Coordinates of C-alpha atoms and ligand atoms in Angstrom, one line a residue:
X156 CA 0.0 0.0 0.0
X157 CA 1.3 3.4 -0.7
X158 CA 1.0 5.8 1.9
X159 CA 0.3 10.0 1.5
X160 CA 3.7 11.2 1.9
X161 CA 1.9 13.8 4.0
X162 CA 1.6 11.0 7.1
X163 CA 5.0 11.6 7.3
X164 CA 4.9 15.0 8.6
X165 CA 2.9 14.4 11.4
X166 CA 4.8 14.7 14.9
X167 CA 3.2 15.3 18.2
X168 CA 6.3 15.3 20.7
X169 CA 4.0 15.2 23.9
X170 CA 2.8 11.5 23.0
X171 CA 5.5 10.1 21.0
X172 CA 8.0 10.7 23.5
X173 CA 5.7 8.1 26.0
X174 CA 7.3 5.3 23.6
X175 CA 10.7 5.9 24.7
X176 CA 9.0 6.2 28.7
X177 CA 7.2 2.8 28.1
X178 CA 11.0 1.3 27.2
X179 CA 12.6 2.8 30.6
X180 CA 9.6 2.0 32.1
X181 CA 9.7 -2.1 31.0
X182 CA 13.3 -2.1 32.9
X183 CA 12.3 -1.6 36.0
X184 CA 12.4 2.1 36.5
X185 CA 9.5 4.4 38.3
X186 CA 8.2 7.2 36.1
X187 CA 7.4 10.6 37.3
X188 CA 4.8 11.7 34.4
X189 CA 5.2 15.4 33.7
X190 CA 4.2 15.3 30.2
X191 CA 0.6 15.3 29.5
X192 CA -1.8 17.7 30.0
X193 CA -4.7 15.9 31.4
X194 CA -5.8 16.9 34.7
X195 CA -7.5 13.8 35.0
X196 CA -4.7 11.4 35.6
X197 CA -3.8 13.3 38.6
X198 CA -5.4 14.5 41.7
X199 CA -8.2 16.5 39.2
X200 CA -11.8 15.5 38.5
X201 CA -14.8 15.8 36.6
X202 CA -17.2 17.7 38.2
X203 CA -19.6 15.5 40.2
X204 CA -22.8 18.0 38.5
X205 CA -21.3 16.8 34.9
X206 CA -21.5 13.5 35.7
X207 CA -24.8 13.3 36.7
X208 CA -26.1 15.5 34.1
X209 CA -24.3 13.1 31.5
X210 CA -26.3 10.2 33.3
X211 CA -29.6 12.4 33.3
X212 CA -28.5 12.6 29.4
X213 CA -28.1 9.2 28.7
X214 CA -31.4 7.8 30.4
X215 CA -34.1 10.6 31.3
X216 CA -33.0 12.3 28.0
X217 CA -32.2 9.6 26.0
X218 CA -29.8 11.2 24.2
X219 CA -28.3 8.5 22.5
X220 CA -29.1 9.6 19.0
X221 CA -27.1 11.3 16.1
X222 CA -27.5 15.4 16.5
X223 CA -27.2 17.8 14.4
X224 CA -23.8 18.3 12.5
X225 CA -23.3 21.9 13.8
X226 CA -24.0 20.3 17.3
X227 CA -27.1 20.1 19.8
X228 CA -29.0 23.6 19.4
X229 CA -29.2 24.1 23.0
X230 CA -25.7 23.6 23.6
X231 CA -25.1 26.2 20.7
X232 CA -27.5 28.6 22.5
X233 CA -25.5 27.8 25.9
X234 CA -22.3 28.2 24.4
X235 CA -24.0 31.9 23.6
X236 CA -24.8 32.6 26.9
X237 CA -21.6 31.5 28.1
X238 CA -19.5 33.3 25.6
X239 CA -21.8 36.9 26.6
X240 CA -21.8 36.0 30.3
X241 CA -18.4 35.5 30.2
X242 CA -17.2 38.3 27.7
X243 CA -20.0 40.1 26.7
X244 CA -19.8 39.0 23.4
X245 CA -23.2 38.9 21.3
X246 CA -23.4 35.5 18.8
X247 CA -26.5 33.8 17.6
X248 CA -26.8 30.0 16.5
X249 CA -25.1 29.8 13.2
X250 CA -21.8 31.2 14.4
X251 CA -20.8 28.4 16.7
X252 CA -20.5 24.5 15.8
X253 CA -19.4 22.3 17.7
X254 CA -16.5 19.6 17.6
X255 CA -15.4 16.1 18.6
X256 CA -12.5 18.6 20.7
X257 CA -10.7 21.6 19.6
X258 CA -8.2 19.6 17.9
X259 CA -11.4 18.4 15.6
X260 CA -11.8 22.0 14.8
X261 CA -7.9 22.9 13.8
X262 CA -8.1 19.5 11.6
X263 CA -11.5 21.6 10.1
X264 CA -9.7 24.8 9.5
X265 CA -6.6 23.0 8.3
X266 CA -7.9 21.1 5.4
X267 CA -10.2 24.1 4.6
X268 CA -7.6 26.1 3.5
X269 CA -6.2 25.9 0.1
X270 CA -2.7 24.3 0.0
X271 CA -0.1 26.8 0.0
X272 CA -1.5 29.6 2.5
X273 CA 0.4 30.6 5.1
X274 CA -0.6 31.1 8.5
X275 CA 1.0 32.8 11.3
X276 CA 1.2 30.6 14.4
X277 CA 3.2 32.1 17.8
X278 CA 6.4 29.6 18.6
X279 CA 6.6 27.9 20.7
X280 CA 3.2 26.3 20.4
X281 CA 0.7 23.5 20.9
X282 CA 2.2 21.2 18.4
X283 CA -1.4 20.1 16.8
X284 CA -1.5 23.5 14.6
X285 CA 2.0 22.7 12.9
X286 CA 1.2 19.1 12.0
X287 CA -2.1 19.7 11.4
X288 CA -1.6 22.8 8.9
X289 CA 1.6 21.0 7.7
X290 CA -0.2 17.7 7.0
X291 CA -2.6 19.9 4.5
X292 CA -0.2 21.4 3.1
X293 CA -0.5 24.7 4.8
X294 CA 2.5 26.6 6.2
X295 CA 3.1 27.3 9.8
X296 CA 5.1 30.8 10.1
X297 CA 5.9 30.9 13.4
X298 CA 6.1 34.0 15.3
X299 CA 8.0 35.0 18.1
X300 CA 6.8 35.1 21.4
X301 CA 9.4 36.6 24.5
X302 CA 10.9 34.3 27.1
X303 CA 12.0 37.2 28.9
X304 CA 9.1 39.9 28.3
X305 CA 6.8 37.0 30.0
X306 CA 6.4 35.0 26.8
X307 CA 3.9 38.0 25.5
X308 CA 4.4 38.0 21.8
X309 CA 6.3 40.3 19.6
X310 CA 3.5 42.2 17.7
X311 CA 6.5 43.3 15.4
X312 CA 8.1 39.9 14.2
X313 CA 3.6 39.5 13.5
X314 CA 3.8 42.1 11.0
X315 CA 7.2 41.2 9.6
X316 CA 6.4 37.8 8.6
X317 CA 3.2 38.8 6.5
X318 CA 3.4 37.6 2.9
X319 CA 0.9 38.3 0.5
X320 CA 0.2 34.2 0.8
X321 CA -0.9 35.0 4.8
X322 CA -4.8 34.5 5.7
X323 CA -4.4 34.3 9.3
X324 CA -3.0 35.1 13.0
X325 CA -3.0 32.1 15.2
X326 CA -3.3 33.4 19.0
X327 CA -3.3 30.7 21.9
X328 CA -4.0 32.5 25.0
X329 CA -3.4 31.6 28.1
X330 CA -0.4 29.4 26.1
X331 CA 0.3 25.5 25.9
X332 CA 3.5 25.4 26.6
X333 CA 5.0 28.5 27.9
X334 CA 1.4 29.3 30.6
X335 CA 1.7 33.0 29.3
X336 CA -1.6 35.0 29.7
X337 CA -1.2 37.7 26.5
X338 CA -2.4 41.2 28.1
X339 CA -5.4 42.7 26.2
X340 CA -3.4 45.4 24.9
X341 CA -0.9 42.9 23.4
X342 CA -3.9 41.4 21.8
X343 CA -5.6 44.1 20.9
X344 CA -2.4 45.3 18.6
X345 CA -2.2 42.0 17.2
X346 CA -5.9 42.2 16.3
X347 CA -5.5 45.7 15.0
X348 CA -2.8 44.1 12.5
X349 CA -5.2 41.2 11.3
X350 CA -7.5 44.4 10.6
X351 CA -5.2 46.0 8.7
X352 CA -4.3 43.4 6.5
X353 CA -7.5 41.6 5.9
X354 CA -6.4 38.2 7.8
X355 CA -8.5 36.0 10.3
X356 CA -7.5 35.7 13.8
X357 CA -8.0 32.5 15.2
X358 CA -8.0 32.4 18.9
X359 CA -7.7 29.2 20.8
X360 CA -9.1 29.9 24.4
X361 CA -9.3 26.7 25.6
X362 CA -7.5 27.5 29.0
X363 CA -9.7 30.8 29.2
X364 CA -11.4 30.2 32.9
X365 CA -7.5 28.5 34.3
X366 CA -5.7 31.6 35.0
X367 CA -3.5 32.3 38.2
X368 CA -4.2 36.4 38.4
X369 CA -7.9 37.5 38.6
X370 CA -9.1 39.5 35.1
X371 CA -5.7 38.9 33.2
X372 CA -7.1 37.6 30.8
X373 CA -9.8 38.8 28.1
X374 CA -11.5 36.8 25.0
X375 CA -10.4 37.6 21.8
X376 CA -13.6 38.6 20.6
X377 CA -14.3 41.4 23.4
X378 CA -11.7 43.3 22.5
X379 CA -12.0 44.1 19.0
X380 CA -14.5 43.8 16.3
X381 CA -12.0 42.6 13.4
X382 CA -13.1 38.4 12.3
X383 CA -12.3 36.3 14.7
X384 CA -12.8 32.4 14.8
X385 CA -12.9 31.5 18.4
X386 CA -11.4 27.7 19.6
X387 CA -12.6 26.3 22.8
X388 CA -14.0 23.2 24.4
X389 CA -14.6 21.6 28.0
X390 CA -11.4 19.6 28.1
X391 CA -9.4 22.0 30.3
X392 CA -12.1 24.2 32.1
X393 CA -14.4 21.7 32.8
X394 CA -11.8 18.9 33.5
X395 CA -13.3 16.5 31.2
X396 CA -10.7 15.5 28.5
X397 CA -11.2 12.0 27.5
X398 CA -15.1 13.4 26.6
X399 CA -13.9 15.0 23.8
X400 CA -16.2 18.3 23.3
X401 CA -15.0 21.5 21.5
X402 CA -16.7 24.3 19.7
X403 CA -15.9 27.0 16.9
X404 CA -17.2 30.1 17.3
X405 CA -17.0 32.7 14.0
X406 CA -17.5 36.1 14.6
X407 CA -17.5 37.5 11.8
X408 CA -19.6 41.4 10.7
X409 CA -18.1 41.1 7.5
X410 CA -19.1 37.9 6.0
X411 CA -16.0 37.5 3.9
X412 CA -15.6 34.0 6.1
X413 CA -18.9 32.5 5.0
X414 CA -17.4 30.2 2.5
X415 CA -14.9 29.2 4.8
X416 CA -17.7 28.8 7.4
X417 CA -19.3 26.6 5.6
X418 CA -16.2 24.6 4.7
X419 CA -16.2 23.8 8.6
X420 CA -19.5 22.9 8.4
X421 CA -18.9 20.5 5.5
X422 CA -16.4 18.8 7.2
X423 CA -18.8 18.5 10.3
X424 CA -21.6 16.9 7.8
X425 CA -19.5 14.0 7.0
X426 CA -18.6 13.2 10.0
X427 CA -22.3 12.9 11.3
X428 CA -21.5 14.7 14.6
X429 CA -19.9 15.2 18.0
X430 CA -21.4 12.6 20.9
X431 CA -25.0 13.7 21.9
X432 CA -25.1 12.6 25.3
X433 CA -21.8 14.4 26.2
X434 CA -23.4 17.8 24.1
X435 CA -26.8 17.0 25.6
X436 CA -24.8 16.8 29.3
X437 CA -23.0 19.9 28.3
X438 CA -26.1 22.1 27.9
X439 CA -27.1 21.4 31.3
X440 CA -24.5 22.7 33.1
X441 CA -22.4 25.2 30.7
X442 CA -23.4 28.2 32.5
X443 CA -25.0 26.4 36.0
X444 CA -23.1 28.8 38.6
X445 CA -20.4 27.1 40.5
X446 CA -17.2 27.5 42.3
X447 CA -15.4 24.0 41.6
X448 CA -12.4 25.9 39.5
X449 CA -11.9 28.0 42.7
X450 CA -9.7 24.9 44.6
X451 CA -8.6 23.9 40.9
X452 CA -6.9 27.1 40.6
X453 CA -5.5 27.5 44.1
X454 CA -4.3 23.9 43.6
X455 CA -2.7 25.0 40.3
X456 CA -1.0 28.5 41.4
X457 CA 0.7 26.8 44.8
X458 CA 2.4 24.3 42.2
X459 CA 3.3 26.9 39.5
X460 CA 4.8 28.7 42.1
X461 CA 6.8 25.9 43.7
X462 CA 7.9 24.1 40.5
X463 CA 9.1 27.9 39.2
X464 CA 11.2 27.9 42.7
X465 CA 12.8 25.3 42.6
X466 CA 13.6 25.5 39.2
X467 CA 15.1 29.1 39.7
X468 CA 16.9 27.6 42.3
X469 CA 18.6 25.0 40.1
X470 CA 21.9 26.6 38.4
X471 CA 21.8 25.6 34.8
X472 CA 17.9 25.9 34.7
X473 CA 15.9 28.6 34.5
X474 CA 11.6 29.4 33.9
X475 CA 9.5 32.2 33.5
X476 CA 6.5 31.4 36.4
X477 CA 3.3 30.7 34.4
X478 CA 0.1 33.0 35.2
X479 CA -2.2 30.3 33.5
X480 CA -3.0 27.4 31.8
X481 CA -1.0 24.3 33.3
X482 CA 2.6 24.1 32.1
X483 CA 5.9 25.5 32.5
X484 CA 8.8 26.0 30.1
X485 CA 12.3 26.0 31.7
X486 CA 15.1 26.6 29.7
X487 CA 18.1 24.9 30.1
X488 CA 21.6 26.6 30.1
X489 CA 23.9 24.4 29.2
X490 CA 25.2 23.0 25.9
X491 CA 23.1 20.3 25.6
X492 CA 19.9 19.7 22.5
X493 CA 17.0 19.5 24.4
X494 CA 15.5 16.2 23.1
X495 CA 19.4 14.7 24.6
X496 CA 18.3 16.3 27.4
X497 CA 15.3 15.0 28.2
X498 CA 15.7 11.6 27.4
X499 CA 18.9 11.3 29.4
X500 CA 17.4 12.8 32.4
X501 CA 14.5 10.4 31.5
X502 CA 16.8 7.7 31.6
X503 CA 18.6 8.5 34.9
X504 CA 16.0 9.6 36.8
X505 CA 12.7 8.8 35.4
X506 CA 11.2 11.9 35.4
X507 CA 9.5 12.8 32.0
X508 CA 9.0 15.7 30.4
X509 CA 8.8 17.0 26.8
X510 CA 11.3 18.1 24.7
X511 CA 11.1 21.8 23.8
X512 CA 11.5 21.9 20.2
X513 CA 9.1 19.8 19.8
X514 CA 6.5 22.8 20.3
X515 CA 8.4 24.8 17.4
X516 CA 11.6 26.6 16.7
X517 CA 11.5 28.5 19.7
X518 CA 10.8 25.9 21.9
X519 CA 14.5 24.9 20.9
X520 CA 16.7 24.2 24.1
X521 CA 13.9 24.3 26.5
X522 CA 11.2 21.3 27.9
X523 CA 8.0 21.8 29.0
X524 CA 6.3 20.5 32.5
X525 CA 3.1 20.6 33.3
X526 CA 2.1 21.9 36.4
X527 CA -0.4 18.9 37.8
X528 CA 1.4 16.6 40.2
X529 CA 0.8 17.4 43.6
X530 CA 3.6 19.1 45.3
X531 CA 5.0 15.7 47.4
X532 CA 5.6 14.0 43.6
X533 CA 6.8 17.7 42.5
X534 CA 9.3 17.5 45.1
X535 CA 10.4 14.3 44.7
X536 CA 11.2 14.5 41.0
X537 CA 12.8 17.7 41.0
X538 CA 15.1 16.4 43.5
X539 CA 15.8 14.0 41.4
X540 CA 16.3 16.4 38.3
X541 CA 18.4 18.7 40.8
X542 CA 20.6 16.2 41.3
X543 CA 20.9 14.8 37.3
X544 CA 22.0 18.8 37.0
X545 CA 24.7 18.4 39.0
X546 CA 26.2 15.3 36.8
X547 CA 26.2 17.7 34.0
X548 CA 28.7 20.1 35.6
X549 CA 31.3 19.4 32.4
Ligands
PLP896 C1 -3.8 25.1 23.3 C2 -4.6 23.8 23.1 N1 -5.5 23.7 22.1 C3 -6.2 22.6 21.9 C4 -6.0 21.4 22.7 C5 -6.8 20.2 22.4 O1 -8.0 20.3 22.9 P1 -9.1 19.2 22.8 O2 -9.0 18.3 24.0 O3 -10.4 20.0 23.0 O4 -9.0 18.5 21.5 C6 -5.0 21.5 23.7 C7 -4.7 20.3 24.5 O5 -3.8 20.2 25.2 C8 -4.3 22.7 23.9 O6 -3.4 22.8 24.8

């Protein structure tokens, strides 16, 4: 069988690094897992009123029947009320559909787009957007964001690298991997660039509710009234990621993205649709009012801040402390690639992280951590990595 030669350029670091963990793991050694960012498979849970409503779905509702391809209407109109309780933002029905996850709706937008468009993406970055836009043919120009201005990005490398191929401004904020939150200014002059050249921001949010400093961060769409096409889900803010549930949201005065729209919407037709019972469950609870973040986020800040100490603490490593999201993105000082890096320190120690250039050119000579072990675990395996630094002392 002949294969696309596309396949080829797929590469997401955060999982395929688990092979080489699986072979350390087979010879006997213990694993600290600081690679994945799923709440879930640590001290993290589902809230018990999503549960229930999912159960409530299943049998009172019986919702176990195909919905419609844009998604459940009232989920639609919840995701609405959410988006203008949240941000004030004003949408009706036909701007939002929903997805099988975000990364459903970057596969959408990525084989939307004709092959050969360009698309600014900050670096470093989630990795889906570069294999993704890469696997369609679509080039990734990644811009760069500031290790030591916070990780905000550089609105000026933005307007350097437009070409007349460029349709649009990738913006992930707060940020998988580096856990900046983007101040609304920041954003507001990178929106006020997509204005003046005609190009869609898209705005993945999905960490929007997960941030360590009270009103630091601001949607996209409230702060400027250029296109934007809105990413966001329930995997991270409502601690459900193995239910796969996303959503696009286009808002759009202009209607030059209606074609594209309904590209999207294509894609969604042939796919039937996202689960019902989860978008049924969903609907129930998207806006029902509740504290259950509040100990998330307390949880989340205590080991930001420890994991940023002791990594300051550490002579050859070094991290900006993230104000959101779940990660962390030390840099290492010392002559070393990063991927060497991380597999020999996985290798000694068993402590596993990802490699940094794995999230794009800038991630180069870095590794990212999430921020979910508790801070017992924390401590033990950055002992363990404090100690692995000191071998390197060449
Ligand atoms: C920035 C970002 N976007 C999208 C995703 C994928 O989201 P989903 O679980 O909704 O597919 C992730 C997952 O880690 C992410 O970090």
């Amino acid at each position: 069988m002949e294969l696309s030669p596309n396949v080829q350029r797929i590469k997401y670091a955060i999982r395929d690094i688990v092979i080489t963990a699986k072979e350390v793991e087979k010879q006997g050694k213990k694993l600290y897992y600081f690679n994945i960012g799923d709440p879930n498979k640590f001290d993290f849970d589902t809230p018990d009123f999503l549960k229930e409503a999912l159960i409530e779905a299943i049998t009172h509702d019986k919702a176990n029947y195909y919905s419609d391809s844009a998604g459940d209407s009232q989920l639609r109109q919840e995701i609405i009320n959410r988006q203008k309780r949240l941000w004030g933002t004003d949408l009706d029905l036909n701007q939002v559909l929903v997805t099988t996850g975000v990364s459903e709706a970057i596969s959408f937008i990525g084989s939307a787009l004709a092959p050969g468009t360009e698309i600014l993406v900050p670096s470093p970055l989630y990795p889906s957007y570069l294999s993704y836009f890469t696997f369609n043919d679509i080039t990734p120009i990644q811009y760069r964001t500031i290790e030591n201005e916070n990780w905000q990005p550089d609105v000026e490398d933005i307007r350097r690298k437009i070409t007349p191929k460029t349709q649009a401004i990738v913006i992930i904020n707060p940020n998988n991997p580096t856990g900046a939150v983007y101040s609304p200014n920041t954003v507001k002059k990178i929106t006020d660039i997509a204005g003046e050249y005609n190009l869609l921001i898209i705005s993945d949010e999905i960490y929007d509710l997960l941030t360590f400093d009270k009103g630091s961060f601001k949607s996209t769409t409230s702060l400027t009234d250029v296109p934007v096409l809105e990413l966001n889900g329930i995997s991270k803010t409502l601690i459900s990621p193995g239910w796969r549930l996303g959503w696009a949201i286009l808002r759009d005065n202009t209607g030059k993205y209606d074609a594209f729209w309904e590209a999207l919407a294509k894609q969604s037709r042939i796919r039937l649709c996202a689960s019902s019972p989860i978008q049924v469950a969903v609907s129930k609870i998207l806006n029902k009012e509740s504290d259950y973040l509040t100990p998330v986020i307390k949880k989340l800040r205590e080991r930001s801040a420890y994991f940023s100490k002791r990594i300051n603490e550490m002579d050859d490593l070094s991290v900006i402390p993230p104000k959101g999201a779940f990660y962390a993105f030390p840099l290492i000082k010392k002559d070393i690639g990063d991927r060497e890096f991380v597999i020999d320190l996985l290798k000694s120690t068993g402590v596993l992280f990802v490699f940094g250039s794995g999230f794009g050119e800038l991630g180069n000579g870095h590794f990212r951590s999430v921020l979910l072990p508790d801070i017992e675990t924390m401590e033990k395996a950055l002992d363990l990595v404090e100690n692995y630094m000191k071998t390197l002392n060449y």
